[in-house]
mmCIF file of C-alpha atoms and ligand atoms in Angstrom:
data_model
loop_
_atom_site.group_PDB
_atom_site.id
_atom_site.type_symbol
_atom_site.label_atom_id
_atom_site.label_comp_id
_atom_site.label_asym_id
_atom_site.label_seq_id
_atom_site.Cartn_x
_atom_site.Cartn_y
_atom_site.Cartn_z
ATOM 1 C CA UNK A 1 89.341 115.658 107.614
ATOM 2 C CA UNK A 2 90.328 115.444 104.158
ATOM 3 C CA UNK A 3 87.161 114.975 102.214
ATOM 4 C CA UNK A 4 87.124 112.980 99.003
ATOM 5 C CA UNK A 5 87.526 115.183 95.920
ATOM 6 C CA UNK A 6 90.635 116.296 96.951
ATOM 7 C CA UNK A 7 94.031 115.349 96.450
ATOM 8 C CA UNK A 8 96.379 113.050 97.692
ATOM 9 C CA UNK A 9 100.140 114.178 97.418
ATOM 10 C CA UNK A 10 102.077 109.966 97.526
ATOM 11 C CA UNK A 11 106.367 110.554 97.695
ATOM 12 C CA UNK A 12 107.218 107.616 95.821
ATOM 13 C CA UNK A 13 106.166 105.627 92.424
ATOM 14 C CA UNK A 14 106.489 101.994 92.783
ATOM 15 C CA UNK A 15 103.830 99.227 92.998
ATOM 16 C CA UNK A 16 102.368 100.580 96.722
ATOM 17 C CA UNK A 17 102.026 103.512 95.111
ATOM 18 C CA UNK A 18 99.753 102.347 92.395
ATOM 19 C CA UNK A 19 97.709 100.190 95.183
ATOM 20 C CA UNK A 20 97.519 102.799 96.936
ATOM 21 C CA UNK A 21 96.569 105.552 94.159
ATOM 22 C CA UNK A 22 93.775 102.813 93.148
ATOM 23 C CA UNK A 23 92.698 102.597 96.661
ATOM 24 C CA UNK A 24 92.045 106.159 96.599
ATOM 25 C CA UNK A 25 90.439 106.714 93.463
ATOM 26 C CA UNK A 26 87.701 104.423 94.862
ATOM 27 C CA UNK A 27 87.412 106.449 97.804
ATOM 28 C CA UNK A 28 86.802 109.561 95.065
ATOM 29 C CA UNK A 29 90.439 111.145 95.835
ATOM 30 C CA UNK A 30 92.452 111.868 93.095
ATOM 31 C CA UNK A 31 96.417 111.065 93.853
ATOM 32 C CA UNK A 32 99.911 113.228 92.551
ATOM 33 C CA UNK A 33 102.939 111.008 92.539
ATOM 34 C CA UNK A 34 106.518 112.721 93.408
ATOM 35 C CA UNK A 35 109.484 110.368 92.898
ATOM 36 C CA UNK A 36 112.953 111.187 91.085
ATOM 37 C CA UNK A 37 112.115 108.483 88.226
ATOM 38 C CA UNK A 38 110.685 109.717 84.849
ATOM 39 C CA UNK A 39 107.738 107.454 85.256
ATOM 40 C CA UNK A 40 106.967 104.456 87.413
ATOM 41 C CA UNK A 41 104.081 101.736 88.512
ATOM 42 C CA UNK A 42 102.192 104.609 89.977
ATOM 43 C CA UNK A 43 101.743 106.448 86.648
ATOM 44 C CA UNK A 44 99.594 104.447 84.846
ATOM 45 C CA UNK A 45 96.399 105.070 87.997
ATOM 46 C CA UNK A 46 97.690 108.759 89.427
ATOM 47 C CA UNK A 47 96.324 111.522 87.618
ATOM 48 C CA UNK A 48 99.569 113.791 88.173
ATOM 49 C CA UNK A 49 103.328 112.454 88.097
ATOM 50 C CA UNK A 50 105.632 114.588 89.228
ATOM 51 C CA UNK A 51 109.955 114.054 89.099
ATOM 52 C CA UNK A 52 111.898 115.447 91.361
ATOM 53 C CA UNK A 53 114.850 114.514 93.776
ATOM 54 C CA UNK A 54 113.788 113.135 97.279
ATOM 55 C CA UNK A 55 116.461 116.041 98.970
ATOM 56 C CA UNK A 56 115.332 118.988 96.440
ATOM 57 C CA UNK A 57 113.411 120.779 99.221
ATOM 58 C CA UNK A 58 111.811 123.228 96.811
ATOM 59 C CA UNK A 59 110.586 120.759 94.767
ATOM 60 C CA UNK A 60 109.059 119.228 97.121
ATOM 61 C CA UNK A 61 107.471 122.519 98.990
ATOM 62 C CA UNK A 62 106.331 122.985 94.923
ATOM 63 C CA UNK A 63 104.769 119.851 95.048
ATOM 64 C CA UNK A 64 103.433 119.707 98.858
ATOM 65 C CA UNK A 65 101.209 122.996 97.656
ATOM 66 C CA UNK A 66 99.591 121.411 94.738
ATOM 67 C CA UNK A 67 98.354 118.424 97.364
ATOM 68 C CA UNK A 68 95.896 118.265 100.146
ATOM 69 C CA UNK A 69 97.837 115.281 102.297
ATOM 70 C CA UNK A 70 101.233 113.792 102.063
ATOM 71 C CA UNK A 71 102.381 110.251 102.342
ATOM 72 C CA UNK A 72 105.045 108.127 101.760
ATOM 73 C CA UNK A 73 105.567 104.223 100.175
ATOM 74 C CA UNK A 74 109.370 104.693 100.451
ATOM 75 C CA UNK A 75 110.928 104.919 103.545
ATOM 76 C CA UNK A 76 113.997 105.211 102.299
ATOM 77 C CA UNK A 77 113.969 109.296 101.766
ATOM 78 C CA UNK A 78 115.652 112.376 104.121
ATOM 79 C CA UNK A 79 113.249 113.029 106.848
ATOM 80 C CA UNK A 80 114.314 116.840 107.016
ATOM 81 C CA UNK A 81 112.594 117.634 103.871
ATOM 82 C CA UNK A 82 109.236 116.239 104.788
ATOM 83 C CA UNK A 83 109.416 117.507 108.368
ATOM 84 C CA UNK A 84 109.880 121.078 106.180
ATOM 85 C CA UNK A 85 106.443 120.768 104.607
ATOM 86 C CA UNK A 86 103.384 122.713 105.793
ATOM 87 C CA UNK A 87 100.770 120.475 104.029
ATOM 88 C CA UNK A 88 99.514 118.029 106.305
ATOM 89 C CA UNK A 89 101.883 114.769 106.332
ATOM 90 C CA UNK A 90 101.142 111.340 107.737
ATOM 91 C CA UNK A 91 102.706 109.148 108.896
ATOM 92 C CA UNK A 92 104.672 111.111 110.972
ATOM 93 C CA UNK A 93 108.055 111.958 110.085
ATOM 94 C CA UNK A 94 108.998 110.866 113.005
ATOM 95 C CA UNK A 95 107.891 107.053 112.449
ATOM 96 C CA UNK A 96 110.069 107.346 109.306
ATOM 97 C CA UNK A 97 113.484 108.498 111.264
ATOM 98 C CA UNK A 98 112.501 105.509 113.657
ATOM 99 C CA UNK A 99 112.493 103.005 111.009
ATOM 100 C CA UNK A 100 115.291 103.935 108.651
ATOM 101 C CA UNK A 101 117.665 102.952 111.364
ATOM 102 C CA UNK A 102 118.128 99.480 112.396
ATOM 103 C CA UNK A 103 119.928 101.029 115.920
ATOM 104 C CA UNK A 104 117.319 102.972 116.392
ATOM 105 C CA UNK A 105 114.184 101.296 116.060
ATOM 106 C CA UNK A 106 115.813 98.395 117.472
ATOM 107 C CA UNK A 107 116.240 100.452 120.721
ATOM 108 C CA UNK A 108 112.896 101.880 120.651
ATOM 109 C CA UNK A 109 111.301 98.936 120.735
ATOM 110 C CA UNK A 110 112.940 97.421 123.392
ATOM 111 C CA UNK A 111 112.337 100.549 125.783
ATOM 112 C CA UNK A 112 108.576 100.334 125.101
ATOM 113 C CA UNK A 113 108.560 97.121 125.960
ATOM 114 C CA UNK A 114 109.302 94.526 122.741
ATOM 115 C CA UNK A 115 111.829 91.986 122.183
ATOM 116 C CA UNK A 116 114.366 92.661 119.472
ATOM 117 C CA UNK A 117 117.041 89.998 118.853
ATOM 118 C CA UNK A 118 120.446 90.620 120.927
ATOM 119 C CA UNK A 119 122.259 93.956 118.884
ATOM 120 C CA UNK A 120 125.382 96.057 119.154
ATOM 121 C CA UNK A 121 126.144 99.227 117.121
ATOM 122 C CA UNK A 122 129.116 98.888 114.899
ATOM 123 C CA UNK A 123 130.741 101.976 113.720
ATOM 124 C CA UNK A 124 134.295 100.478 112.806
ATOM 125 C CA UNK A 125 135.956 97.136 112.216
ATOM 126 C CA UNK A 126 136.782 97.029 116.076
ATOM 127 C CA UNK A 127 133.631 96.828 117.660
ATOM 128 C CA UNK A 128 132.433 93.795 115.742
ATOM 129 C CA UNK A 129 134.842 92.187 118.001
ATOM 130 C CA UNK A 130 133.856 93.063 120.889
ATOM 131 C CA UNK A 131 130.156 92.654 119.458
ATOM 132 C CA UNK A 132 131.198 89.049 118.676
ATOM 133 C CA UNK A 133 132.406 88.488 121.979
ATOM 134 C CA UNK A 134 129.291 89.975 123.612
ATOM 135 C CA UNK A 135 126.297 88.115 120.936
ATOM 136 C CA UNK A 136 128.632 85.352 119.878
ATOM 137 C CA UNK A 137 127.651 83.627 116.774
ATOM 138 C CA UNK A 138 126.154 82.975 114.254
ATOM 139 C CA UNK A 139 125.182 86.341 113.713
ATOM 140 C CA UNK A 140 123.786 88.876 111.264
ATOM 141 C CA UNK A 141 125.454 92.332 110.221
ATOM 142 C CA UNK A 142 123.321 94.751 108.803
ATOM 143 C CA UNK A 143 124.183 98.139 107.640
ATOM 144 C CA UNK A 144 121.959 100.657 109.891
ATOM 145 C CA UNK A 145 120.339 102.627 106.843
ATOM 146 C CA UNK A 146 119.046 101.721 103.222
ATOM 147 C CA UNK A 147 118.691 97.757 103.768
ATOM 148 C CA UNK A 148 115.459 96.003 102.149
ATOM 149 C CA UNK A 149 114.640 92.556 100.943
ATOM 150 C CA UNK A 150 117.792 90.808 102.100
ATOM 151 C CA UNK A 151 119.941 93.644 100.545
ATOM 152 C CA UNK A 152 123.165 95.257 103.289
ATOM 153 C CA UNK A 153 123.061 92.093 105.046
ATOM 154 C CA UNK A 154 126.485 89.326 106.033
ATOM 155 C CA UNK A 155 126.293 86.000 107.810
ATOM 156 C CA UNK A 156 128.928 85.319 109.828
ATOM 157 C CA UNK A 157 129.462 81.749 110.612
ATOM 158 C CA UNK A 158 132.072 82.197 113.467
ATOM 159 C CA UNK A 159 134.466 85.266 113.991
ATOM 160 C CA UNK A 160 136.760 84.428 111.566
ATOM 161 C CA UNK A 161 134.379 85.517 109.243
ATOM 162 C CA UNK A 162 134.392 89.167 110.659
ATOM 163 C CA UNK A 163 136.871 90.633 108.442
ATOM 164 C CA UNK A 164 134.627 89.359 105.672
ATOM 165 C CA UNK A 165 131.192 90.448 106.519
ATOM 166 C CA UNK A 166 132.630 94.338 107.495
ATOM 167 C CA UNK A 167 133.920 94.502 103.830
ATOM 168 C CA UNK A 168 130.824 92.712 102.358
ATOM 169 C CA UNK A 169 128.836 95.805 103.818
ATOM 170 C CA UNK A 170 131.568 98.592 102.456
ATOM 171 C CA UNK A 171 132.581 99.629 105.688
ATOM 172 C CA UNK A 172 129.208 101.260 106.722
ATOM 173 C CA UNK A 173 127.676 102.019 110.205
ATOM 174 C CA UNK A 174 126.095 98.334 110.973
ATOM 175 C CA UNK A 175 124.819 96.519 113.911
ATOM 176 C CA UNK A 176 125.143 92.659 114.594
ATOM 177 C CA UNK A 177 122.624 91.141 115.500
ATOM 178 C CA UNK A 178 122.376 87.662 117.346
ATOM 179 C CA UNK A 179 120.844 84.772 114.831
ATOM 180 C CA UNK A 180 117.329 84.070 115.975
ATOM 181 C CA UNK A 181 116.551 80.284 115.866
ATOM 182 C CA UNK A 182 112.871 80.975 114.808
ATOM 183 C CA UNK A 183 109.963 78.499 113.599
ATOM 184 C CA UNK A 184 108.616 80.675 111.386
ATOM 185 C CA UNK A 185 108.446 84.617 110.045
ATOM 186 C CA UNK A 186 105.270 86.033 110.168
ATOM 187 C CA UNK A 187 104.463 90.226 109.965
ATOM 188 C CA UNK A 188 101.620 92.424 111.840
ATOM 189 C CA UNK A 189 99.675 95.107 109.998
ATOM 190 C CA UNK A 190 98.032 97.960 112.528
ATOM 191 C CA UNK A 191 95.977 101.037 110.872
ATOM 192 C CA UNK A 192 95.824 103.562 113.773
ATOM 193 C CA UNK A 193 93.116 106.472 112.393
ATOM 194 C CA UNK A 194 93.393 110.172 112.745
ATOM 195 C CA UNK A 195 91.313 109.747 115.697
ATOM 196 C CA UNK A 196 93.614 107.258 117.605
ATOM 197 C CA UNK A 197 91.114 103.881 116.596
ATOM 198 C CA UNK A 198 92.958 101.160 115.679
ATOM 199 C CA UNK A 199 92.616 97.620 113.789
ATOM 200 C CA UNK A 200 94.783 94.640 112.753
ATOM 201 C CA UNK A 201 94.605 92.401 110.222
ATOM 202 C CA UNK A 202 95.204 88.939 111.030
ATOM 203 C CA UNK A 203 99.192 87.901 111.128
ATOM 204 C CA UNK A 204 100.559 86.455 107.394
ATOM 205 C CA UNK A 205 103.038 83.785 107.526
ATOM 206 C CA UNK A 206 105.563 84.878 105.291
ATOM 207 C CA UNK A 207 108.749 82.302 103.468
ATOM 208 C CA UNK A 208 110.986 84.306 102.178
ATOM 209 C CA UNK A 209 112.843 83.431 99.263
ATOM 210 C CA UNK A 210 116.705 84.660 98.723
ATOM 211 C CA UNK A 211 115.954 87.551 101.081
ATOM 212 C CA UNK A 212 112.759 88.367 98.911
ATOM 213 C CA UNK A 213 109.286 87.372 100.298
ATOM 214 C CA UNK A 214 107.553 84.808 98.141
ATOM 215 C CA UNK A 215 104.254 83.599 99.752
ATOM 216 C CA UNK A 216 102.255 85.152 102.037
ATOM 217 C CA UNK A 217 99.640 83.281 103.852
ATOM 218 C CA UNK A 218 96.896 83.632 106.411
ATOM 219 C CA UNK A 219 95.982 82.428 108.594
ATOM 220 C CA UNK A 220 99.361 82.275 110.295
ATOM 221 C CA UNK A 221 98.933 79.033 112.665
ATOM 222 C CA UNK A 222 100.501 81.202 115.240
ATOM 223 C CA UNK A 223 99.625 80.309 119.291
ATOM 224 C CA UNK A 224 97.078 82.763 120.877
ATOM 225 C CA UNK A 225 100.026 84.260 123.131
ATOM 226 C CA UNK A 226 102.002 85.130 120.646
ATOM 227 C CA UNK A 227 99.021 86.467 117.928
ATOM 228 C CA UNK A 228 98.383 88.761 121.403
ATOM 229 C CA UNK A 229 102.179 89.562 122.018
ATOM 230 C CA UNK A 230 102.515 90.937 118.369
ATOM 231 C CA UNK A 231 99.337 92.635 118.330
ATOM 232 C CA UNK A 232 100.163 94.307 121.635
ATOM 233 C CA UNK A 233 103.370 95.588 120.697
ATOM 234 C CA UNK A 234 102.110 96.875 117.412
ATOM 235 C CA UNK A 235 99.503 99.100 119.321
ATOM 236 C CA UNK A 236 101.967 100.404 121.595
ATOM 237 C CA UNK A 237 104.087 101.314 118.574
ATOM 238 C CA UNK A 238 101.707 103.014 117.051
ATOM 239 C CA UNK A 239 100.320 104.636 120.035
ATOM 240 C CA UNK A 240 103.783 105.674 121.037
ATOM 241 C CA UNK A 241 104.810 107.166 117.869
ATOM 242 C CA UNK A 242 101.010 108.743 117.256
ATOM 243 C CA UNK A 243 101.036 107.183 114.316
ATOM 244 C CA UNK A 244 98.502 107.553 111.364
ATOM 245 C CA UNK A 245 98.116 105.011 108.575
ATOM 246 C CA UNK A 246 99.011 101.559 108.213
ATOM 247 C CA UNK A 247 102.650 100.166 109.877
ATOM 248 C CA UNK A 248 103.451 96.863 108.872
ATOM 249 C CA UNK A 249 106.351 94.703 112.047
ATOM 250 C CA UNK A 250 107.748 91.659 110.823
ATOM 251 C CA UNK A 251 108.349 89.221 113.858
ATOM 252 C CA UNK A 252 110.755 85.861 114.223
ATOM 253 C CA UNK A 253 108.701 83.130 115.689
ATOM 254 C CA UNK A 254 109.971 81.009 118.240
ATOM 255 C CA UNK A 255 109.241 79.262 121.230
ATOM 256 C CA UNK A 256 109.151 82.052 123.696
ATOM 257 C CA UNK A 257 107.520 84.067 122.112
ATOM 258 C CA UNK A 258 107.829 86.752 119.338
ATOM 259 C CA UNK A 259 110.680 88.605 118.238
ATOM 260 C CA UNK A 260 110.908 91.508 116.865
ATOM 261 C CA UNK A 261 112.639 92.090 113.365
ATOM 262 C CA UNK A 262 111.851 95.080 112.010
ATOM 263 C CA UNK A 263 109.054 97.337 111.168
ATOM 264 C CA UNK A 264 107.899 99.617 107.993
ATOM 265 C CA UNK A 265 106.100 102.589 108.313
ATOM 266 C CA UNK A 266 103.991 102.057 105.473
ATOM 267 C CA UNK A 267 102.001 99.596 103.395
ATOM 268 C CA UNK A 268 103.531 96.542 103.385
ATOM 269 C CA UNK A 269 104.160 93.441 100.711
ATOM 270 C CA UNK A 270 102.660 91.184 102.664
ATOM 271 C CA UNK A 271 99.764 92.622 103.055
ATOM 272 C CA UNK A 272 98.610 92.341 98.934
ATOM 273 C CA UNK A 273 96.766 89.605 99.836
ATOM 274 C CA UNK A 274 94.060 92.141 101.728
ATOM 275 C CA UNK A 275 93.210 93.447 98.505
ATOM 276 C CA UNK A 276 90.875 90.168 97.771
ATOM 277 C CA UNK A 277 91.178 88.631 101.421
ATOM 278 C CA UNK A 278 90.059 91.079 103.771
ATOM 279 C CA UNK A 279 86.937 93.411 104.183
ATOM 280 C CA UNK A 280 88.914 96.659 103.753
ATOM 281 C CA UNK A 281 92.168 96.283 102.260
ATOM 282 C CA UNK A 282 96.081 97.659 103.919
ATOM 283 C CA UNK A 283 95.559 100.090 100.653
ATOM 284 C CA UNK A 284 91.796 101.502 101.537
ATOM 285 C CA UNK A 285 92.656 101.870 105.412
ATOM 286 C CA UNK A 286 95.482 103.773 104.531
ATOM 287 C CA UNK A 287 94.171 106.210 102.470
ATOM 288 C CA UNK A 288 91.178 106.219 105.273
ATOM 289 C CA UNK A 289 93.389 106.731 108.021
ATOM 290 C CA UNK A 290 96.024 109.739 106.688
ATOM 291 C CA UNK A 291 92.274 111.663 105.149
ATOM 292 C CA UNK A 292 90.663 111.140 108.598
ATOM 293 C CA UNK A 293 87.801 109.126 107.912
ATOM 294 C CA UNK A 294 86.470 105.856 109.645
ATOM 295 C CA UNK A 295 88.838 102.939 109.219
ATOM 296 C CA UNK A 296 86.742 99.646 107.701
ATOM 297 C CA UNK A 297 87.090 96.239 108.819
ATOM 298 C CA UNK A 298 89.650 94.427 109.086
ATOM 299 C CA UNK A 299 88.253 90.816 108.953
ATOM 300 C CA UNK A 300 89.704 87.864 106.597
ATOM 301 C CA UNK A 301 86.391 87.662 103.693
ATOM 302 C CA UNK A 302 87.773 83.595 103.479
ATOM 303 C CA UNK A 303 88.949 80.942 105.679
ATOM 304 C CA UNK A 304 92.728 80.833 104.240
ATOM 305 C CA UNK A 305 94.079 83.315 101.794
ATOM 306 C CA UNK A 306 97.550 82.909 100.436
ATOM 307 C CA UNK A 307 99.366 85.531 98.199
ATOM 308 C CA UNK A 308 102.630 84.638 95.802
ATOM 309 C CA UNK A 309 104.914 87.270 94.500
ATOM 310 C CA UNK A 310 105.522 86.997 91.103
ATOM 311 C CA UNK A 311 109.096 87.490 90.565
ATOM 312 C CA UNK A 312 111.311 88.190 87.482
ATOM 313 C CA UNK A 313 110.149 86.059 84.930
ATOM 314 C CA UNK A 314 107.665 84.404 86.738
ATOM 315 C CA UNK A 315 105.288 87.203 85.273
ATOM 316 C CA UNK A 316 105.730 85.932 82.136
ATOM 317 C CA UNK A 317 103.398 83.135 83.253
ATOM 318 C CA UNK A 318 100.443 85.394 83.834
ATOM 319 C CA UNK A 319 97.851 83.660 80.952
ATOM 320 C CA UNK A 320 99.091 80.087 83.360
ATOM 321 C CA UNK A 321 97.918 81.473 86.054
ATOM 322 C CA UNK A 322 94.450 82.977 84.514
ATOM 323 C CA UNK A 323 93.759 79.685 83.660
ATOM 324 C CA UNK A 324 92.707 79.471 87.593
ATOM 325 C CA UNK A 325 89.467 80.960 87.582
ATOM 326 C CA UNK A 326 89.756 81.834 91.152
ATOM 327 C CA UNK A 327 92.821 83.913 90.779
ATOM 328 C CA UNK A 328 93.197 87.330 91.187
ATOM 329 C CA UNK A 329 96.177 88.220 89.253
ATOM 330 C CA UNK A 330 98.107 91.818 89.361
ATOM 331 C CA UNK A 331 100.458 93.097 87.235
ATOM 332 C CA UNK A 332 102.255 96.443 88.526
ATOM 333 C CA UNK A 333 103.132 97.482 84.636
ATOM 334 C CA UNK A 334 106.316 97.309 84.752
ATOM 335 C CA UNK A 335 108.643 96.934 81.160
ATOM 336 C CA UNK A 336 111.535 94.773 82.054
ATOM 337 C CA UNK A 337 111.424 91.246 84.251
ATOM 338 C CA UNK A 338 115.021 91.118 86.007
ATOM 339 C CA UNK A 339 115.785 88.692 88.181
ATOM 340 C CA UNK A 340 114.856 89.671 91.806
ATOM 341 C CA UNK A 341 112.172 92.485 90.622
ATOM 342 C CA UNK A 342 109.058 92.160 91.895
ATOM 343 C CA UNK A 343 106.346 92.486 88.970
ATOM 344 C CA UNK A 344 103.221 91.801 90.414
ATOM 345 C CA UNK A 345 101.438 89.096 92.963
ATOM 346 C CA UNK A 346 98.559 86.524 92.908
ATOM 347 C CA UNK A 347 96.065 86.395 95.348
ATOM 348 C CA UNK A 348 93.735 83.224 96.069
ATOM 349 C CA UNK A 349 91.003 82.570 99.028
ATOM 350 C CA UNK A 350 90.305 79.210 99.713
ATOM 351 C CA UNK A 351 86.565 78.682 100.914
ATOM 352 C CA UNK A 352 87.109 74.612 101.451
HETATM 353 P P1 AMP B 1 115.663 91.673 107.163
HETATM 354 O O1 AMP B 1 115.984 92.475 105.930
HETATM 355 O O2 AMP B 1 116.242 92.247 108.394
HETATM 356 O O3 AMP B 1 114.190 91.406 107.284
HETATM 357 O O4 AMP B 1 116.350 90.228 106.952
HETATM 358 C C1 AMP B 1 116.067 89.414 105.814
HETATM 359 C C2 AMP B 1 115.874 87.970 106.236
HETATM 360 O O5 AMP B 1 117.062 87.450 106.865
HETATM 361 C C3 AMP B 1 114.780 87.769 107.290
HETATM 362 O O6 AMP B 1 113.523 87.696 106.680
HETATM 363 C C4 AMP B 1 115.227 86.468 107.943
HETATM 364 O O7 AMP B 1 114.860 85.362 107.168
HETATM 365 C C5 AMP B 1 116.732 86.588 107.953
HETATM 366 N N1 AMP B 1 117.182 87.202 109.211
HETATM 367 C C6 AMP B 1 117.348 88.521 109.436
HETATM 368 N N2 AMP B 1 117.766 88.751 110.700
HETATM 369 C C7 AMP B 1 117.865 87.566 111.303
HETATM 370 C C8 AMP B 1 118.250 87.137 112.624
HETATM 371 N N3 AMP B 1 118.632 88.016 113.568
HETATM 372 N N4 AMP B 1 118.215 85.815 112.887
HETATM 373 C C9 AMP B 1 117.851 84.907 111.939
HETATM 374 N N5 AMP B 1 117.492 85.247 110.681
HETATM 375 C C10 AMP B 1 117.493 86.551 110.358
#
């Protein structure tokens, strides 16, 4: 157990990492931020920010002995590094390798059990052919590594759009996967504790908008079968990868069932609205989970809860949106609004 007082080493500086450094302070840790940006979201809440490159090992042993725990709000670093450390680490680095490659956690998934949409690995323009042939279309590619909110991703209509869609993602190991005629998109978070408890929030109904998520809402108006289908699969993740902390699995709706899309080993976007809308927020169970203390509840504190992104220059509308006395409005401090950046969310329960 990692009692409060002590320190909490988090690799990366965004917006999760300020939720999360708040989260902790509550809790009475104090949090070190080590990202290769000058400064970040995190800064402004973290008592320590440290810069250094996500591959410079010996910064990062440097840093690792300052800290009591290590986590992560990226996924996107080198798992050798981390798996390096000697100062206790969770998630495990293992969850991280897992989940940084589409392949991968596609095939992991489906051995233990879930249901990813139909996939081939593409390593050169030939076997999107064959791929084609196999899935048929439409159809997805998706470069293996480094995708996020849209980004690495070609539609192909038919195959004559192959040539396309393998230039579109610059030649890089891909899979295609088989278009999934869902209803709706809706995401799972799990916290599994040190001690192998676990709890789920309820599952967020999430429109996405230009490959960025928008709204978040909750309840999900998803059938019982497939609330216990995603919930089921999310524990065996979890309990399959001995996971500690939160791990948030976005899931295709449809008919038969859930499908699997793909899962972040981390706190997750659309779970902001826990913050206001649940007992113990994504943020709190986190920090909870990786310091070895009790996980808290998990329950919805209102009926519906629904949580907006506020994107680009929608932030510039904050003193609109204060005029709602029932908002709770958050602003992750950062200077410029470009198009597409996510500056901070709005969170509303609805009692009615
Ligand atoms: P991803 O980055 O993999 O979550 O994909 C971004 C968005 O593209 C998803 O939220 C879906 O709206 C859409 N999408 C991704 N994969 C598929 C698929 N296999 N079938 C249908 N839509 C998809």
């Amino acid at each position: 157990m990692i009692p409060p007082g002590k320190t909490i080493g988090i690799i990366g500086g965004g917006q999760l990492g300020r939720m999360l450094s708040m989260a902790a302070a509550n809790l009475g840790y104090r949090c070190a931020i080590y990202a290769p940006e000058p400064s970040g979201p995190a800064a402004d809440v973290a008592a320590r920010w440290v810069q250094g490159a996500y591959d410079d090992v010996a910064a990062l042993q440097a840093f690792a002995a300052t800290v009591d725990v290590i986590t992560y709000e990226f996924e996107n670093i080198p798992v050798a590094p981390l798996e390096a450390l000697r100062t206790p680490l969770a998630p495990h680095p293992r969850a991280l390798a897992t989940a940084q490659d589409r392949a991968t956690e596609k095939a992991f998934v489906k051995a233990i059990g879930g249901r990813p949409a139909p996939w081939a690995v593409i390593s050169e323009r030939g076997d999107l052919d064959m791929a084609l042939e196999l899935i048929g279309a439409p159809a997805i590619l998706k470069t293996r590594r480094f995708g996020y909110d849209g980004k690495g991703q070609a539609r192909l209509k038919d195959a004559a759009d192959a040539d396309e869609a393998w230039a579109a993602l610059a030649f890089e190991p891909a899979v295609l996967e088989g278009f999934v005629e869902f209803e709706r998109e809706f995401s799972l978070l799990i916290v599994r504790g040190a001690d192998g408890a676990m709890a789920t929030w309820d599952p967020v109904l999430n429109v996405h908008e230009d490959g960025i998520l928008a709204l978040s809402t909750v309840p999900a108006a998803l059938s019982p079968e497939t609330v216990d289908a995603a919930k089921a699969l999310a524990e065996k993740i979890v309990t399959e990868l001995d996971y500690v902390g939160v791990l948030a699995i976005e899931y295709f709706d449809t008919p038969s069932g859930p499908v699997f899309n793909e899962m972040a080993p981390r706190v997750h976007n659309s779970g902001h609205w826990t913050i206001e809308g649940a007992v113990t927020s994504q943020f709190e169970n986190h920090i909870r989970a990786i310091c070895g203390l009790p996980l808290g509840s998990t329950a919805r504190a209102a009926p519906r809860v629904e949580m907006r992104n506020l994107i680009g220059d929608q932030a510039n509308g904050w003193d609109m949106i204060l005029s709602d006395p029932a908002a709770h409005l958050h602003l992750y401090g950062k200077g410029q609004a470009r198009p597409g950046r996510k500056m901070g969310h709005v969170t509303k329960l609805f009692f009615d």
